[in-house]
Short mmCIF file of C-alpha atoms and ligand atoms in Angstrom, two decimals:
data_model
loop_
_atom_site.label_atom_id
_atom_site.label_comp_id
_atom_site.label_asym_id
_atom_site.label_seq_id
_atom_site.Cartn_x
_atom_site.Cartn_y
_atom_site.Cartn_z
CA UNK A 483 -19.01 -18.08 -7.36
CA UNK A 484 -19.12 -19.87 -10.66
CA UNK A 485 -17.09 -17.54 -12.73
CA UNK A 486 -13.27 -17.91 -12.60
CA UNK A 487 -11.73 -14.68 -11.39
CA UNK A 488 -9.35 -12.50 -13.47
CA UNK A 489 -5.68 -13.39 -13.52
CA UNK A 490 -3.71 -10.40 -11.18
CA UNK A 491 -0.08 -10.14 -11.75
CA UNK A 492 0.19 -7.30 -9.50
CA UNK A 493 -0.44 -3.97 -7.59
CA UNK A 494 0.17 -1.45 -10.20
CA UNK A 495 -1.11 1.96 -10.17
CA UNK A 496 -2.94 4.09 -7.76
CA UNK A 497 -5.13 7.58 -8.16
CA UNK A 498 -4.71 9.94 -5.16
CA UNK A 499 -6.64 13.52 -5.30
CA UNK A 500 -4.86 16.54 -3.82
CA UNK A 501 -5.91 19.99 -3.05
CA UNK A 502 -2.22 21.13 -4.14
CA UNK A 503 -0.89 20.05 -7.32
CA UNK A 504 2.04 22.07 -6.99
CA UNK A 505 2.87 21.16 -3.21
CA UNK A 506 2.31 17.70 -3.77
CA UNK A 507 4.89 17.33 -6.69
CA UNK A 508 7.18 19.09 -4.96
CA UNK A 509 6.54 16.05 -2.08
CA UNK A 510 6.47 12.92 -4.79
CA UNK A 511 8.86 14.16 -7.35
CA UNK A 512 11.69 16.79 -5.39
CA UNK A 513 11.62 15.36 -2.02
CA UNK A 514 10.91 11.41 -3.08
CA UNK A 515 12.01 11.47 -6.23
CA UNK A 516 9.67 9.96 -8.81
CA UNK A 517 9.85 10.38 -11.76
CA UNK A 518 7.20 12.13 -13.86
CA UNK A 519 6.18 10.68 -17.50
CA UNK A 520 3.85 13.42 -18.14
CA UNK A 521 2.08 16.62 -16.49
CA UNK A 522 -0.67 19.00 -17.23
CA UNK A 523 -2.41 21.45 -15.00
CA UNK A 524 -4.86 18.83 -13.48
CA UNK A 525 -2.42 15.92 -12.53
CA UNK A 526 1.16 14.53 -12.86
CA UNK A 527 1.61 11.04 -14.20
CA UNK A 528 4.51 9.72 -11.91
CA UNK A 529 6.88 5.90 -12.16
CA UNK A 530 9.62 4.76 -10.01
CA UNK A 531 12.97 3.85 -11.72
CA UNK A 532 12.51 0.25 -12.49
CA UNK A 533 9.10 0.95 -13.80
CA UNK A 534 8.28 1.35 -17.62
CA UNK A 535 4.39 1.24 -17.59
CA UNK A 536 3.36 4.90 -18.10
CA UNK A 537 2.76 5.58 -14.40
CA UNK A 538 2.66 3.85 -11.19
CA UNK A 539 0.91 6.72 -9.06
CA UNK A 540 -1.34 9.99 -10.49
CA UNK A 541 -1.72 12.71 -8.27
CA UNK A 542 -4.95 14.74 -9.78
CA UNK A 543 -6.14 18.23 -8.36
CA UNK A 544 -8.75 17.85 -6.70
CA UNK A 545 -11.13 19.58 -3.66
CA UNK A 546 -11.40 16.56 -1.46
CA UNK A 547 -8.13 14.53 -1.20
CA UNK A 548 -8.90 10.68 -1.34
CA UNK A 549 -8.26 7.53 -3.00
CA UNK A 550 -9.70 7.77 -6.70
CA UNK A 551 -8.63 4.02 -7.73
CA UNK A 552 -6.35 1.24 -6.77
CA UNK A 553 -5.31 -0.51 -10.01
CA UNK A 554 -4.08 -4.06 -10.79
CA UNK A 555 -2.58 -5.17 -13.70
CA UNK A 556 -3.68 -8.45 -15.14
CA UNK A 557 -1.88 -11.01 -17.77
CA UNK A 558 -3.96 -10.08 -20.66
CA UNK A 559 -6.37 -8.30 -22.34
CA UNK A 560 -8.31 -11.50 -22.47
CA UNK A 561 -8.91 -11.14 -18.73
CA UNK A 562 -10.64 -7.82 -19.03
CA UNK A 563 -13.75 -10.43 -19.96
CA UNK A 564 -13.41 -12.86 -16.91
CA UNK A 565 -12.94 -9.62 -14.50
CA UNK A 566 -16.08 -8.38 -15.51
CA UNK A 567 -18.11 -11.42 -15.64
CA UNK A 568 -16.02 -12.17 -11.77
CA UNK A 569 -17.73 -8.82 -10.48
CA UNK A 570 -20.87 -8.98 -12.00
CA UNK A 571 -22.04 -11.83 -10.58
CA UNK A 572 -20.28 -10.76 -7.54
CA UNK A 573 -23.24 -8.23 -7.89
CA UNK A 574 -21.52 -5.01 -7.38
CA UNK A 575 -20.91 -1.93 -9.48
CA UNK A 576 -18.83 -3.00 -13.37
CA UNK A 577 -18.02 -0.50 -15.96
CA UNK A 578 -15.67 -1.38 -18.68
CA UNK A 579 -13.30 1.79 -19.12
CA UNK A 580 -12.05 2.56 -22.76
CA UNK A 581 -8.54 2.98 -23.71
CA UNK A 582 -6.95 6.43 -23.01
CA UNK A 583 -9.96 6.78 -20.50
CA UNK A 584 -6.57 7.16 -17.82
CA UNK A 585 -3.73 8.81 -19.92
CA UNK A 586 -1.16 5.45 -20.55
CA UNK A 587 -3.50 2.82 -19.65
CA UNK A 588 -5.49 0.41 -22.18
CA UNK A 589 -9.12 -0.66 -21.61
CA UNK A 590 -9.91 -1.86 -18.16
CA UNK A 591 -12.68 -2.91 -16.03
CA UNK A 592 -13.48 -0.77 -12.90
CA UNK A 593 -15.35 -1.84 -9.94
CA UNK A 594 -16.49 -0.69 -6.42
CA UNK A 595 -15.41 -4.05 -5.19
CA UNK A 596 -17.67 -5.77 -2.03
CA UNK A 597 -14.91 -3.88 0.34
CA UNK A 598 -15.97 -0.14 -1.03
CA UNK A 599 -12.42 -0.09 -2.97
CA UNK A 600 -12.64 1.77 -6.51
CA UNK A 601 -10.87 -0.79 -7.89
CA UNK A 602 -9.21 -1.17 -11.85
CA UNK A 603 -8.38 -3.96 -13.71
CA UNK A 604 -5.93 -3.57 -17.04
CA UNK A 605 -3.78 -4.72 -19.03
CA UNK A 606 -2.51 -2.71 -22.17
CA UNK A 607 -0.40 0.29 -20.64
CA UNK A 608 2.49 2.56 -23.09
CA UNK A 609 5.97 1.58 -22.57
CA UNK A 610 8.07 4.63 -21.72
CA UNK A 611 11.52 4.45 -20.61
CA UNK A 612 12.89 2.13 -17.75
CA UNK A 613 15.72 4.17 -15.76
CA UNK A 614 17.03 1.03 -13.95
CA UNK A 615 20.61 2.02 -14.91
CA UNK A 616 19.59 5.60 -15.80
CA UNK A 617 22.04 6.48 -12.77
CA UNK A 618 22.96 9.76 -14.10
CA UNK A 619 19.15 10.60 -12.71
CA UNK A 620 18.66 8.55 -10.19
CA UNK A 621 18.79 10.19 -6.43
CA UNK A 622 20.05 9.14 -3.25
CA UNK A 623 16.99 8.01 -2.68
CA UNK A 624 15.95 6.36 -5.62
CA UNK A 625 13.08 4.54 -5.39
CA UNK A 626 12.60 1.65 -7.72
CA UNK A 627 8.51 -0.03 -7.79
CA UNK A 628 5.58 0.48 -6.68
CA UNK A 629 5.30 -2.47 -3.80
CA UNK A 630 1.98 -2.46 -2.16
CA UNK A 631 -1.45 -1.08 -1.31
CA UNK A 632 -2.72 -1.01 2.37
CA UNK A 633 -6.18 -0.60 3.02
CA UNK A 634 -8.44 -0.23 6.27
CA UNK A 635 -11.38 -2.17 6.33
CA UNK A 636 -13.43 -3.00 9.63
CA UNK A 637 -13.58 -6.91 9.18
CA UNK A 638 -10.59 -8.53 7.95
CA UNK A 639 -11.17 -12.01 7.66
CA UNK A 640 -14.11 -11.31 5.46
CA UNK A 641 -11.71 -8.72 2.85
CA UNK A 642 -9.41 -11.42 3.39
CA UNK A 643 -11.71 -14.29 1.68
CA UNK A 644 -12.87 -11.93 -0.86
CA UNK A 645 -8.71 -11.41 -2.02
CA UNK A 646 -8.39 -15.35 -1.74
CA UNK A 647 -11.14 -15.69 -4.07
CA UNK A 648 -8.96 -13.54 -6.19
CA UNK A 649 -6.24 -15.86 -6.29
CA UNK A 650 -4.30 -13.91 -3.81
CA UNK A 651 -2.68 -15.85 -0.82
CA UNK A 652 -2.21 -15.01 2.90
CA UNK A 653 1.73 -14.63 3.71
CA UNK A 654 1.45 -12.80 7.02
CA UNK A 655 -1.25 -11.83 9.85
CA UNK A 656 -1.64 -10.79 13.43
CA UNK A 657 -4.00 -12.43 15.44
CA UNK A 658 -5.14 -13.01 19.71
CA UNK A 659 -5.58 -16.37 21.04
CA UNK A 660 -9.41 -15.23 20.81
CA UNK A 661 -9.34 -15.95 17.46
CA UNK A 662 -9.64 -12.28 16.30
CA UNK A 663 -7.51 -10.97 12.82
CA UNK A 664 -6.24 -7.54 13.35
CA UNK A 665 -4.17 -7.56 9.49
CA UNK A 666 -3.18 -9.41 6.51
CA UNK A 667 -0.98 -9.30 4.25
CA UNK A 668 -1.60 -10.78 0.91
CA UNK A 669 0.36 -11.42 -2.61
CA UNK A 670 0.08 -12.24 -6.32
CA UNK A 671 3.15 -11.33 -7.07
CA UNK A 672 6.02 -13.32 -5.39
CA UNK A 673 6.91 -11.09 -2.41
CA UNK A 674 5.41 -10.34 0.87
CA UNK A 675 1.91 -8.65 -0.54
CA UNK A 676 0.15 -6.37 -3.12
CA UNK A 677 -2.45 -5.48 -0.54
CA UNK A 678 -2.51 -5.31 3.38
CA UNK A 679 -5.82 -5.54 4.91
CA UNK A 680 -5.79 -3.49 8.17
CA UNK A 681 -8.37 -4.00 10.81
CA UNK A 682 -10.08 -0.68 10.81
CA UNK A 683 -12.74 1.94 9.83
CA UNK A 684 -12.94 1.32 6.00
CA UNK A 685 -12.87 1.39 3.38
CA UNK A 686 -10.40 4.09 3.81
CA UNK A 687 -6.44 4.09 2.26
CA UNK A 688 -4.06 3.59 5.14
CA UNK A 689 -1.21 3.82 2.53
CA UNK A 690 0.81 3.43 -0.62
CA UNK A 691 4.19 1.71 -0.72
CA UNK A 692 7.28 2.08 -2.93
CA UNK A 693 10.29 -0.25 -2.66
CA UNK A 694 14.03 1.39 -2.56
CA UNK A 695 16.84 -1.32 -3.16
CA UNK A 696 18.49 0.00 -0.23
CA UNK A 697 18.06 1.16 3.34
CA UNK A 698 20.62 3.83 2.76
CA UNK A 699 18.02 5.32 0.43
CA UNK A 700 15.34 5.49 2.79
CA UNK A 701 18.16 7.08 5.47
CA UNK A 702 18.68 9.82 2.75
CA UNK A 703 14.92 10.66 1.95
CA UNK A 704 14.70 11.37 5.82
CA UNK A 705 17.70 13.23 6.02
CA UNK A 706 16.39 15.33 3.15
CA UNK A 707 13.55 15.65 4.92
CA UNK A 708 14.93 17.32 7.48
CA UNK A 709 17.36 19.62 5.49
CA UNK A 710 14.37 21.20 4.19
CA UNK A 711 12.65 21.42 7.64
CA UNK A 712 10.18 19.01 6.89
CA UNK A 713 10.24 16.30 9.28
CA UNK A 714 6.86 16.58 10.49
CA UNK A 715 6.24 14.66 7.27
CA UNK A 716 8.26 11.58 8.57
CA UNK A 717 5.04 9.50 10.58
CA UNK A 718 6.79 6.45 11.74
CA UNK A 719 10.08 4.71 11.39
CA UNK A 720 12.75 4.55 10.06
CA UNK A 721 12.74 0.66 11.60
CA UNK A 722 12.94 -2.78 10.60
CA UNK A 723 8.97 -4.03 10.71
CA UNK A 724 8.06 -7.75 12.35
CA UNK A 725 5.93 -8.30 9.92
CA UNK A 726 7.74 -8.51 6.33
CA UNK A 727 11.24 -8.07 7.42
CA UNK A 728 11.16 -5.14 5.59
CA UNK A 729 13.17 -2.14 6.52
CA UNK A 730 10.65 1.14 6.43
CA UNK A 731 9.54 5.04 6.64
CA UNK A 732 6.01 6.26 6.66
CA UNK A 733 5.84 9.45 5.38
CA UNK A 734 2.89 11.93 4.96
CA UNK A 735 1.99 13.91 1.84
CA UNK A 736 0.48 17.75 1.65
CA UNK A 737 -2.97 16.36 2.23
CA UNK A 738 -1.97 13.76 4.84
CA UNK A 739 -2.21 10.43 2.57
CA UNK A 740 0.16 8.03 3.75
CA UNK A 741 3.01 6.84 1.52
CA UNK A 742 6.05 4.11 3.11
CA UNK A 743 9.42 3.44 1.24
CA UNK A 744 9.72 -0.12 2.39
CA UNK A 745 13.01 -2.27 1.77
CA UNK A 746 14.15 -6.29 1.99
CA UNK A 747 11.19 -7.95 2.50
CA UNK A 748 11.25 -11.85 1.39
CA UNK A 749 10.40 -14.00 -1.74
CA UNK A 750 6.98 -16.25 -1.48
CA UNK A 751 6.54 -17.34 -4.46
CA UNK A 752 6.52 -21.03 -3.75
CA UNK A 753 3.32 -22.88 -3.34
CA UNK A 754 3.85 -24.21 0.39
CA UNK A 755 5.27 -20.64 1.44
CA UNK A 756 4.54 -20.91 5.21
CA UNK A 757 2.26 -18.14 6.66
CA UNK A 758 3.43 -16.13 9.48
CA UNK A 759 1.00 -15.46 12.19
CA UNK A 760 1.89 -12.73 14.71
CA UNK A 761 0.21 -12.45 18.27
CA UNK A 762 -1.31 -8.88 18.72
CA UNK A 763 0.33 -8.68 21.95
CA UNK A 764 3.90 -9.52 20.31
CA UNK A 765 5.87 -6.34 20.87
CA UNK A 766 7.99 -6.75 17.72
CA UNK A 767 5.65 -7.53 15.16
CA UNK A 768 5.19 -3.75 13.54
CA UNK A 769 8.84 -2.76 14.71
CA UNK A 770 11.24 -5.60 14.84
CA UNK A 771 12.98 -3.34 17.34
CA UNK A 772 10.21 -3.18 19.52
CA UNK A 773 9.34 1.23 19.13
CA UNK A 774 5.94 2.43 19.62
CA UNK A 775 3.81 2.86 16.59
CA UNK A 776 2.61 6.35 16.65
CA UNK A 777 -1.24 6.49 16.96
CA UNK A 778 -2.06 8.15 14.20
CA UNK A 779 -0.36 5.35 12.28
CA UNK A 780 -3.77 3.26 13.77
CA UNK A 781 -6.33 6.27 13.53
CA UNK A 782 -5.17 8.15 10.04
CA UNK A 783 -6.04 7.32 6.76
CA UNK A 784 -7.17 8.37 3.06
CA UNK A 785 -11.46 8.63 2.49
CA UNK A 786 -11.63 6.43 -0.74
CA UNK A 787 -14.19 7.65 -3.86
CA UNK A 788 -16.93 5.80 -5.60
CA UNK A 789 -16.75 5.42 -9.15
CA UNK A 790 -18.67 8.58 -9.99
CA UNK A 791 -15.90 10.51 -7.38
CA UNK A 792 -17.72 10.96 -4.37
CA UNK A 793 -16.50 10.45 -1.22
CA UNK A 794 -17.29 6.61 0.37
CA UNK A 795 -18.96 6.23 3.54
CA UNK A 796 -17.18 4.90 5.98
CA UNK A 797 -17.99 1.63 8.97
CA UNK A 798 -16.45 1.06 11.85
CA UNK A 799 -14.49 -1.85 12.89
CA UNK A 800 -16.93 -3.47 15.41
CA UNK A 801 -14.06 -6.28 16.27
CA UNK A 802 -11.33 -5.09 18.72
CA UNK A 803 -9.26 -2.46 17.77
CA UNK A 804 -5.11 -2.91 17.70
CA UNK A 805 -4.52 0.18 19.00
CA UNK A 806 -6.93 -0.92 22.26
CA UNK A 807 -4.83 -3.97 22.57
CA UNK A 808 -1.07 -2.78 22.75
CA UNK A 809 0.68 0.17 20.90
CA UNK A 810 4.38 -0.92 20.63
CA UNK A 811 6.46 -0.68 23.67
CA UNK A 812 3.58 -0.46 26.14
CA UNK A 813 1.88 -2.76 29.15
CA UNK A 814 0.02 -5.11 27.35
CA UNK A 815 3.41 -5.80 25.05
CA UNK A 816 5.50 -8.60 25.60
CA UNK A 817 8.92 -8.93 23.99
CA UNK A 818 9.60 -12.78 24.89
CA UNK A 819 6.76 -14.78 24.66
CA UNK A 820 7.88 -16.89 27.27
CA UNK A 821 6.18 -15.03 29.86
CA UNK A 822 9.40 -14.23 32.14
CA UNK A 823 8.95 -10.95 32.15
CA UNK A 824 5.91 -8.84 30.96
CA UNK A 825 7.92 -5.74 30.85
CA UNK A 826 8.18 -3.86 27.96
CA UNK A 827 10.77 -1.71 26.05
CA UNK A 828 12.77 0.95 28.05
CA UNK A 829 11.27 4.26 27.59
CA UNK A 830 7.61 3.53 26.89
CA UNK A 831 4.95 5.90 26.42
CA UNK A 832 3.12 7.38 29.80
O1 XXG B 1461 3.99 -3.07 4.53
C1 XXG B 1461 3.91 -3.36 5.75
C2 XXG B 1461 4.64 -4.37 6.35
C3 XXG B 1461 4.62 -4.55 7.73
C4 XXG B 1461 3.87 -3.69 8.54
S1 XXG B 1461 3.94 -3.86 10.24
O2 XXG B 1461 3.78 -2.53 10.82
O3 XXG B 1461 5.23 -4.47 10.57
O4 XXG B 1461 2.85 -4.75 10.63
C5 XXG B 1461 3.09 -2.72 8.02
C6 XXG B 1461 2.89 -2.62 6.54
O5 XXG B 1461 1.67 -3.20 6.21
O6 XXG B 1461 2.93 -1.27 6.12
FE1 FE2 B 1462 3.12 -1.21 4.07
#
């Protein structure tokens, strides 16, 4: 590559097509609480508290639900220019996407970037009111940013050279003494990652995060859950993940997409911020606590769209899958490295 690639400050906004308008706000704006900027019979515009960019998540009507974009925000409208000389040479698929084009956002460059990912680039977005200390409307579960993106793609080291040549850096992975990367987690932004590249069939949307401030709030979203009988939409956790520290839920909208509330993960901003590398076989790396992840968690996930909206096709992962190596407490899980005992958490899976 030649070109210099764009400046990324940041995850920012994601595109997710439902068949159910009206079921799925009920999910993102009664049960998690977001709040909406604006709404019209095709899609609701949606933020978190801290956020005052228009929107940090659309949810558009749609037949087939899937991924319509992943967008990143850059540092100026100057960089519009370098993304799109970045992914033309990269050779793939540029359009440059006039302002109002998405309700709130500027101009920006959209690509189908080398992983499959309908990907957006902007920087000019309206301001609208920040509710940090709008407590008077926050809930019990407030949620505060959008934190991450995490995709499935079948070969991760590859995705994970194409986000380095991005300027993105490697925080966190899990890996076998074979040599082969099952994840990554990678950042622009000072924290534990914008985007998680998980070993799978791709490019497919495992999920979209949103940070609370506090695990009480995630605690309240699943109690609320379950006072309106729908815990079947709780997927995994709550738990404290390996991986990121974080305290987490996965939850599962009307159409299935994936969405965690994710809490205390760690700053990396500095330049010698020491990677992490988990062993596959490491029973605590996706639950510090050492629970099974469910395997849908490992099979699930959102189709993504092309940039004219049509459903991606999708590869297989041709490297070893996780979920053939060890699913949390199980045989081929160890939870001290030192070998003494290969046992595994009390009450494992048959
Ligand atoms: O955000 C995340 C942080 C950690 C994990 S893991 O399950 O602990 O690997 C999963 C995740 O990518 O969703
Ligand atoms: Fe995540």
């Amino acid at each position: 590559m030649t070109t210099t690639p764009p400046d990324v400050i940041r995850c920012a906004y994601a595109e997710l097509i439902v068949s159910d308008l009206k079921a799925s706000r009920e999910f993102y704006v009664d049960i998690l609480g977001l709040v909406v900027t604006y709404e019209d019979d095709e899609a609701v515009y949606l933020r978190a508290f801290e956020e005052y960019l228009h929107h940090s998540l659309i949810i558009r009507k749609g037949a087939e639900p899937a991924l319509s974009v992943l967008a990143y925000r850059v540092r100026s409208e100057a960089e519009l220019d370098v993304a799109e000389a970045y992914y033309r040479e990269l050779g793939v698929q540029v359009r440059r996407v006039p302002k109002g084009t998405t309700r709130g956002i500027g101009e920006a460059v959209r690509v189908l970037d080398p992983l499959g990912f309908p990907i957006e680039f902007f920087y000019e977005a309206e301001h609208v009111e920040r509710f940090t200390q709008r407590y008077d409307v926050h809930g019990p579960g407030a949620l505060s940013r959008l934190d991450h993106f995490n995709v499935n793609t079948p070969d991760v080291p590859a995705a994970r050279k194409y986000y380095e040549g991005l300027g993105f850096r490697v925080s966190e992975d899990i890996v076998d003494d074979e040599g082969t990367v099952y994840a990554a987690w990678m950042f622009r932004k000072p924290t534990v990652h914008d985007v998680a590249l998980t070993g799978g069939a791709g490019p497919r949307l495992h999920h979209i995060a949103f940070a609370t401030h506090e695990r009480h709030q995630i605690l309240h979203i699943c109690d609320h859950l379950g006072a309106v009988r729908k815990s079947d939409q709780i997927e995994r956790g709550p738990g404290r993940h390996g991986v990121s520290n974080a305290f987490y839920l996965y939850v599962r909208d009307p159409d299935g997409h994936r969405i965690e509330i994710y809490t205390h993960d760690y700053y990396t901003g500095d330049p010698d911020n020491p990677v992490i590398s988990w062993d596959v076989h490491d029973n605590q790396r996706r639950d510090w606590w050492g629970n099974p992840v469910v395997p849908s968690w490992y099979t699930e996930a959102s189709r993504v769209l092309d940039l004219d909206g049509k459903l991606q096709p999708v590869e297989e992962r041709t490297e070893t899958k996780e979920m053939d190596v060890t699913i949390g407490a199980d045989g081929f899980s160890y939870t001290r490295a030192d070998g003494a005992e290969q046992g595994f958490k009390l009450g494992e899976q048959v």
